[in-house]
Structure formats: C-alpha cells, structure tokens
PDB file of C-alpha atoms in Angstrom:
ATOM      1  CA  MET A  12     233.383  81.065 226.867  1.00 48.00           C
ATOM      2  CA  SER A  13     231.560  77.882 225.977  1.00 48.00           C
ATOM      3  CA  PHE A  14     230.693  76.881 222.454  1.00 49.00           C
ATOM      4  CA  GLY A  15     226.997  77.272 223.104  1.00 52.00           C
ATOM      5  CA  ALA A  16     227.242  80.646 224.843  1.00 52.00           C
ATOM      6  CA  PRO A  17     224.668  83.194 223.583  1.00 53.00           C
ATOM      7  CA  ASN A  18     227.368  85.847 223.102  1.00 53.00           C
ATOM      8  CA  ASN A  19     229.382  83.595 220.830  1.00 48.00           C
ATOM      9  CA  PRO A  20     228.501  84.562 217.238  1.00 46.00           C
ATOM     10  CA  TYR A  21     229.835  81.248 215.945  1.00 44.00           C
ATOM     11  CA  SER A  22     227.350  79.283 218.044  1.00 48.00           C
ATOM     12  CA  GLN A  23     224.452  80.776 216.074  1.00 50.00           C
ATOM     13  CA  GLN A  24     225.552  79.534 212.660  1.00 51.00           C
ATOM     14  CA  PRO A  25     222.757  77.587 210.991  1.00 50.00           C
ATOM     15  CA  SER A  26     223.584  74.040 210.057  1.00 50.00           C
ATOM     16  CA  PRO A  27     223.059  72.702 206.539  1.00 51.00           C
ATOM     17  CA  GLY A  28     219.390  72.039 205.913  1.00 50.00           C
ATOM     18  CA  GLN A  29     218.174  74.853 208.184  1.00 51.00           C
ATOM     19  CA  PRO A  30     216.528  78.011 206.778  1.00 52.00           C
ATOM     20  CA  GLY A  31     219.054  80.592 205.596  1.00 52.00           C
ATOM     21  CA  TYR A  32     221.659  78.018 204.600  1.00 50.00           C
ATOM     22  CA  PRO A  33     221.459  76.836 200.971  1.00 52.00           C
ATOM     23  CA  GLN A  34     221.223  73.077 200.831  1.00 55.00           C
ATOM     24  CA  GLN A  35     223.505  71.487 198.301  1.00 56.00           C
ATOM     25  CA  ALA A  36     222.407  68.671 196.070  1.00 53.00           C
ATOM     26  CA  PRO A  37     223.617  65.215 197.116  1.00 55.00           C
ATOM     27  CA  GLN A  38     226.312  63.761 194.921  1.00 58.00           C
ATOM     28  CA  GLY A  39     224.917  62.399 191.680  1.00 55.00           C
ATOM     29  CA  VAL A  40     221.559  64.260 191.968  1.00 50.00           C
ATOM     30  CA  PRO A  41     220.980  66.893 189.254  1.00 53.00           C
ATOM     31  CA  PRO A  42     220.420  70.383 190.748  1.00 54.00           C
ATOM     32  CA  GLN A  43     217.031  70.863 189.089  1.00 53.00           C
ATOM     33  CA  TYR A  44     215.389  68.400 191.494  1.00 49.00           C
ATOM     34  CA  GLY A  45     214.504  70.814 194.238  1.00 51.00           C
ATOM     35  CA  TYR A  46     217.989  72.097 195.001  1.00 45.00           C
ATOM     36  CA  PRO A  47     219.033  75.742 194.451  1.00 48.00           C
ATOM     37  CA  GLN A  48     221.364  76.629 191.644  1.00 50.00           C
ATOM     38  CA  TYR A  49     224.096  79.137 192.347  1.00 44.00           C
ATOM     39  CA  ALA A  50     224.387  82.311 190.321  1.00 46.00           C
ATOM     40  CA  GLN A  51     227.017  82.254 187.644  1.00 45.00           C
ATOM     41  CA  GLN A  52     229.286  85.107 186.719  1.00 46.00           C
ATOM     42  CA  PRO A  53     227.903  87.295 183.889  1.00 46.00           C
ATOM     43  CA  TYR A  54     229.255  86.644 180.423  1.00 43.00           C
ATOM     44  CA  GLY A  55     232.122  88.917 179.516  1.00 48.00           C
ATOM     45  CA  ALA A  56     233.124  89.712 183.098  1.00 51.00           C
ATOM     46  CA  TYR A  57     236.127  88.243 184.790  1.00 52.00           C
ATOM     47  CA  PRO A  58     237.371  88.309 188.374  1.00 48.00           C
ATOM     48  CA  SER A  59     239.325  91.270 189.616  1.00 42.00           C
ATOM     49  CA  ALA A  60     242.628  91.457 187.802  1.00 42.00           C
ATOM     50  CA  GLY A  61     246.024  92.164 189.188  1.00 42.00           C
ATOM     51  CA  MET A  62     245.974  89.917 192.251  1.00 38.00           C
ATOM     52  CA  PRO A  63     249.182  90.159 194.275  1.00 37.00           C
ATOM     53  CA  GLY A  64     251.925  88.162 192.632  1.00 38.00           C
ATOM     54  CA  MET A  65     249.694  87.202 189.704  1.00 41.00           C
ATOM     55  CA  PRO A  66     249.595  89.961 187.063  1.00 47.00           C
ATOM     56  CA  GLY A  67     246.414  89.766 185.037  1.00 49.00           C
ATOM     57  CA  ALA A  68     244.987  86.898 187.107  1.00 53.00           C
ATOM     58  CA  GLY A  69     241.511  85.906 185.986  1.00 64.00           C
ATOM     59  CA  MET A  70     241.734  87.703 182.635  1.00 72.00           C
ATOM     60  CA  PRO A  71     241.233  86.108 179.247  1.00 85.00           C
ATOM     61  CA  PRO A  72     244.409  85.932 177.133  1.00 94.00           C
ATOM     62  CA  LEU A  73     245.846  89.384 176.444  1.00 96.00           C
ATOM     63  CA  ALA A  74     246.296  90.605 172.872  1.00 96.00           C
ATOM     64  CA  HIS A  75     249.891  90.653 171.723  1.00 94.00           C
ATOM     65  CA  TRP A  76     251.563  93.753 170.331  1.00 95.00           C
ATOM     66  CA  GLY A  77     251.362  92.630 166.694  1.00 95.00           C
ATOM     67  CA  GLN A  78     247.580  92.250 166.892  1.00 96.00           C
ATOM     68  CA  ARG A  79     247.208  95.705 168.379  1.00 97.00           C
ATOM     69  CA  VAL A  80     249.424  97.310 165.741  1.00 96.00           C
ATOM     70  CA  GLY A  81     247.606  95.462 162.950  1.00 97.00           C
ATOM     71  CA  ALA A  82     244.199  96.609 164.204  1.00 96.00           C
ATOM     72  CA  TYR A  83     245.431 100.201 164.563  1.00 96.00           C
ATOM     73  CA  LEU A  84     246.831 100.289 161.012  1.00 97.00           C
ATOM     74  CA  LEU A  85     243.658  98.766 159.580  1.00 97.00           C
ATOM     75  CA  ASP A  86     241.513 101.353 161.385  1.00 97.00           C
ATOM     76  CA  LEU A  87     243.796 104.127 160.129  1.00 96.00           C
ATOM     77  CA  LEU A  88     243.411 102.861 156.567  1.00 97.00           C
ATOM     78  CA  ILE A  89     239.623 102.697 156.892  1.00 97.00           C
ATOM     79  CA  ILE A  90     239.423 106.248 158.278  1.00 95.00           C
ATOM     80  CA  LEU A  91     242.058 108.092 156.236  1.00 95.00           C
ATOM     81  CA  GLY A  92     242.339 106.001 153.053  1.00 94.00           C
ATOM     82  CA  PRO A  93     239.179 107.282 151.322  1.00 93.00           C
ATOM     83  CA  MET A  94     239.966 110.891 152.287  1.00 92.00           C
ATOM     84  CA  TYR A  95     243.374 110.779 150.590  1.00 90.00           C
ATOM     85  CA  ALA A  96     241.982 108.856 147.610  1.00 92.00           C
ATOM     86  CA  LEU A  97     239.406 111.608 147.057  1.00 90.00           C
ATOM     87  CA  GLY A  98     242.134 114.209 147.484  1.00 86.00           C
ATOM     88  CA  PHE A  99     244.121 112.579 144.678  1.00 87.00           C
ATOM     89  CA  ILE A 100     241.052 112.858 142.440  1.00 87.00           C
ATOM     90  CA  ASP A 101     241.044 116.607 143.082  1.00 82.00           C
ATOM     91  CA  LEU A 102     244.750 116.699 142.324  1.00 81.00           C
ATOM     92  CA  ALA A 103     244.316 114.805 139.056  1.00 80.00           C
ATOM     93  CA  ASN A 104     241.524 117.153 137.925  1.00 79.00           C
ATOM     94  CA  SER A 105     243.449 120.344 138.651  1.00 77.00           C
ATOM     95  CA  ASP A 106     245.122 122.390 135.899  1.00 71.00           C
ATOM     96  CA  ASP A 107     248.365 122.726 137.826  1.00 72.00           C
ATOM     97  CA  PRO A 108     248.912 119.960 140.427  1.00 65.00           C
ATOM     98  CA  ALA A 109     251.906 121.842 141.851  1.00 67.00           C
ATOM     99  CA  THR A 110     249.720 124.720 143.039  1.00 68.00           C
ATOM    100  CA  ALA A 111     246.405 122.883 143.524  1.00 68.00           C
ATOM    101  CA  GLY A 112     244.642 123.330 146.853  1.00 71.00           C
ATOM    102  CA  PRO A 113     242.036 121.132 148.532  1.00 77.00           C
ATOM    103  CA  GLY A 114     239.029 120.617 146.286  1.00 81.00           C
ATOM    104  CA  PRO A 115     235.453 119.417 146.747  1.00 87.00           C
ATOM    105  CA  PHE A 116     236.377 115.717 146.713  1.00 88.00           C
ATOM    106  CA  PHE A 117     238.921 116.212 149.470  1.00 89.00           C
ATOM    107  CA  ALA A 118     236.313 118.125 151.504  1.00 91.00           C
ATOM    108  CA  VAL A 119     233.921 115.190 151.163  1.00 93.00           C
ATOM    109  CA  GLY A 120     236.762 112.913 152.251  1.00 93.00           C
ATOM    110  CA  MET A 121     237.369 115.005 155.358  1.00 94.00           C
ATOM    111  CA  VAL A 122     233.692 114.770 156.331  1.00 96.00           C
ATOM    112  CA  TYR A 123     233.877 111.000 155.801  1.00 96.00           C
ATOM    113  CA  ALA A 124     237.036 110.687 157.923  1.00 96.00           C
ATOM    114  CA  LEU A 125     235.467 112.657 160.785  1.00 97.00           C
ATOM    115  CA  GLY A 126     232.252 110.624 160.658  1.00 97.00           C
ATOM    116  CA  MET A 127     234.071 107.298 160.442  1.00 97.00           C
ATOM    117  CA  GLY A 128     236.402 108.272 163.290  1.00 96.00           C
ATOM    118  CA  ILE A 129     233.427 109.052 165.556  1.00 97.00           C
ATOM    119  CA  PHE A 130     231.682 105.836 164.490  1.00 97.00           C
ATOM    120  CA  GLN A 131     234.779 103.760 165.257  1.00 97.00           C
ATOM    121  CA  LEU A 132     235.095 105.414 168.676  1.00 96.00           C
ATOM    122  CA  TYR A 133     231.421 104.730 169.400  1.00 97.00           C
ATOM    123  CA  LYS A 134     231.807 101.060 168.432  1.00 97.00           C
ATOM    124  CA  GLU A 135     234.939 100.711 170.552  1.00 97.00           C
ATOM    125  CA  GLY A 136     233.179 102.176 173.589  1.00 96.00           C
ATOM    126  CA  LYS A 137     230.002 100.146 173.149  1.00 97.00           C
ATOM    127  CA  THR A 138     231.371  96.754 172.047  1.00 96.00           C
ATOM    128  CA  GLY A 139     235.104  96.996 172.795  1.00 96.00           C
ATOM    129  CA  GLN A 140     235.924  96.641 169.104  1.00 96.00           C
ATOM    130  CA  THR A 141     236.643  98.926 166.189  1.00 96.00           C
ATOM    131  CA  ILE A 142     236.491  97.358 162.727  1.00 96.00           C
ATOM    132  CA  GLY A 143     240.217  96.630 162.903  1.00 96.00           C
ATOM    133  CA  LYS A 144     239.967  95.064 166.360  1.00 96.00           C
ATOM    134  CA  LYS A 145     237.060  92.893 165.225  1.00 96.00           C
ATOM    135  CA  VAL A 146     239.010  91.630 162.205  1.00 95.00           C
ATOM    136  CA  LEU A 147     242.067  90.841 164.373  1.00 95.00           C
ATOM    137  CA  GLY A 148     239.990  89.224 167.149  1.00 96.00           C
ATOM    138  CA  ILE A 149     240.817  91.595 170.009  1.00 97.00           C
ATOM    139  CA  SER A 150     238.712  93.774 172.285  1.00 97.00           C
ATOM    140  CA  LEU A 151     239.262  96.764 174.606  1.00 97.00           C
ATOM    141  CA  ARG A 152     237.944  96.185 178.141  1.00 97.00           C
ATOM    142  CA  ARG A 153     238.068  97.605 181.656  1.00 96.00           C
ATOM    143  CA  GLU A 154     240.814  95.923 183.633  1.00 94.00           C
ATOM    144  CA  ALA A 155     238.718  95.550 186.797  1.00 91.00           C
ATOM    145  CA  ASP A 156     235.724  93.595 185.499  1.00 90.00           C
ATOM    146  CA  GLY A 157     235.990  93.080 181.743  1.00 91.00           C
ATOM    147  CA  SER A 158     233.133  95.423 180.861  1.00 94.00           C
ATOM    148  CA  THR A 159     233.209  97.795 177.892  1.00 96.00           C
ATOM    149  CA  LEU A 160     234.233 101.428 178.398  1.00 95.00           C
ATOM    150  CA  GLY A 161     231.382 103.442 176.934  1.00 95.00           C
ATOM    151  CA  PHE A 162     231.864 106.296 174.465  1.00 96.00           C
ATOM    152  CA  GLY A 163     233.055 108.886 177.003  1.00 96.00           C
ATOM    153  CA  MET A 164     235.818 106.754 178.508  1.00 96.00           C
ATOM    154  CA  ALA A 165     236.862 105.482 175.066  1.00 96.00           C
ATOM    155  CA  PHE A 166     237.292 109.129 174.032  1.00 96.00           C
ATOM    156  CA  VAL A 167     239.339 109.899 177.171  1.00 96.00           C
ATOM    157  CA  ARG A 168     241.574 106.921 176.384  1.00 96.00           C
ATOM    158  CA  LYS A 169     242.130 108.237 172.848  1.00 95.00           C
ATOM    159  CA  LEU A 170     243.287 111.547 174.339  1.00 95.00           C
ATOM    160  CA  ALA A 171     245.489 109.676 176.810  1.00 95.00           C
ATOM    161  CA  HIS A 172     247.376 108.138 173.870  1.00 94.00           C
ATOM    162  CA  ALA A 173     249.239 111.468 173.756  1.00 93.00           C
ATOM    163  CA  LEU A 174     251.177 110.087 176.743  1.00 93.00           C
ATOM    164  CA  ASP A 175     252.302 107.164 174.575  1.00 93.00           C
ATOM    165  CA  SER A 176     253.899 109.560 172.112  1.00 92.00           C
ATOM    166  CA  LEU A 177     255.936 111.350 174.778  1.00 91.00           C
ATOM    167  CA  ALA A 178     259.499 110.186 175.406  1.00 82.00           C
ATOM    168  CA  CYS A 179     260.143 109.050 171.830  1.00 90.00           C
ATOM    169  CA  TYR A 180     256.907 107.031 171.484  1.00 93.00           C
ATOM    170  CA  LEU A 181     257.964 104.677 174.252  1.00 95.00           C
ATOM    171  CA  GLY A 182     254.374 104.196 175.430  1.00 94.00           C
ATOM    172  CA  TRP A 183     253.386 102.575 172.143  1.00 94.00           C
ATOM    173  CA  LEU A 184     256.136  99.967 172.609  1.00 95.00           C
ATOM    174  CA  TRP A 185     255.435  99.364 176.318  1.00 95.00           C
ATOM    175  CA  PRO A 186     253.108  96.354 175.694  1.00 95.00           C
ATOM    176  CA  LEU A 187     256.097  94.431 174.308  1.00 95.00           C
ATOM    177  CA  TRP A 188     257.474  93.837 177.827  1.00 95.00           C
ATOM    178  CA  ASP A 189     254.669  94.880 180.189  1.00 94.00           C
ATOM    179  CA  SER A 190     253.083  92.041 182.205  1.00 92.00           C
ATOM    180  CA  LYS A 191     249.576  93.233 181.251  1.00 94.00           C
ATOM    181  CA  LYS A 192     250.601  94.348 177.740  1.00 95.00           C
ATOM    182  CA  GLN A 193     249.366  97.883 178.448  1.00 96.00           C
ATOM    183  CA  THR A 194     250.333 101.184 176.870  1.00 96.00           C
ATOM    184  CA  PHE A 195     250.626 104.259 179.100  1.00 96.00           C
ATOM    185  CA  ALA A 196     247.076 105.195 178.046  1.00 96.00           C
ATOM    186  CA  ASP A 197     245.859 101.770 179.174  1.00 96.00           C
ATOM    187  CA  LYS A 198     247.525 102.205 182.558  1.00 96.00           C
ATOM    188  CA  VAL A 199     246.039 105.672 183.087  1.00 96.00           C
ATOM    189  CA  CYS A 200     242.542 104.505 182.064  1.00 96.00           C
ATOM    190  CA  SER A 201     242.801 101.032 183.683  1.00 96.00           C
ATOM    191  CA  THR A 202     242.097  99.176 180.449  1.00 97.00           C
ATOM    192  CA  VAL A 203     243.423  96.044 178.786  1.00 97.00           C
ATOM    193  CA  VAL A 204     243.146  94.624 175.274  1.00 97.00           C
ATOM    194  CA  ILE A 205     242.167  90.971 175.261  1.00 96.00           C
ATOM    195  CA  LYS A 206     241.827  88.232 172.664  1.00 95.00           C
ATOM    196  CA  VAL A 207     238.273  87.291 171.693  1.00 93.00           C
ATOM    197  CA  ASP A 208     236.677  85.023 169.126  1.00 87.00           C
ATOM    198  CA  LYS A 209     236.494  86.490 165.635  1.00 80.00           C
ATOM    199  CA  GLY A 210     233.080  86.900 164.126  1.00 64.00           C
TER     200      GLY A 210
END
C-alpha cells in the first residue's frame, strides 16, 4: 500500500497550518497574537492517580498520619467538648451528683453535638475540610480526580470507618505504611487526604 493510497488513514492526516490542526505559536511569539491557547486543567483536579508502578502519581502531597490524627481530635473536641461541659454544669447543680441524671444543659449539649456533627460532615463533603482539617492544612478528596466528595459520599465514608475499627483498630493505623496513606475507609471509598494551603 502506498503512502498516498486513499485507504490509508495515515495519508489523510492534516499538516500543521491546515484546518482542523491547531497551529502552534512560533518560538518567542506570545500566544495571544492570533494563536490558540490550549485548555488548562481545572484548579483542584489532578491526573488519574495510581499509575502502574507509581503509587499516587499526579497527586499533591499526601497528608501524614499525625496531621490526620490531629484534625480528628480537634473535630472531636469541637463536637463533643461543649456537650460534656454543659453536662458538668448539670452535675454541679444537682443535689446528689452520685445519682444525678442528664439535665437540661446536657440535652442542649446533645442537640449542639448533633448539629455540629452534621455541619462538619456537610463542610467535609462540600469543601473537603472540616474545621480540624482546615486548621491542620489537609483536605479529603476523590482519588481519581481530586474533586470533593459531596455530602452523601462523605457520610458513606464516615460509616465505612467502622471497617477501620475491626481487627484491633488496624485500619486507623494503616496510613502509617500505606503508599497512598489510606485507611480502609479511604480504600473502600476511593479517597485520599492531601496537604493544602492553610487559610
């Protein structure tokens, strides 16, 4: 078959400068002078991760275990701290602390804890960050493209953390040696926690 044969698909390739083939700017000529500019990748997205032989290729730096633990403890304090503080007020106001049950302050604290827990989950799904994650400069993202999870998937991931508590809480420690620093919940939900700028 000759190079110019009509059945040869390679013979029909347009040459640079012909319609259908983007002409590149000559060297040293800024692209705004009549030459097309190529689309850039959207902010926040990164190329497909997990390329063969290159774990986490294309991802921003992954959050280390200490950052994740610090963010988790801070979030726990924000959610549960006020509830227990209000419970101690009830305890201090009771006639007999040994037999005192939950009072009105503790009930208010429980409503707060529920509301704050839902708010934190919403923020994590929408922005990738709870308050604790924002303070520590880390963010929860989809492994495939770096996008945020959304509320529903963030909730599913919270439920999947039950897997991390099985087998003597091994899943919580898994990021210490895993190439993508993922817990079992992260692996099931295809998520990663990455480092981001604080602010």
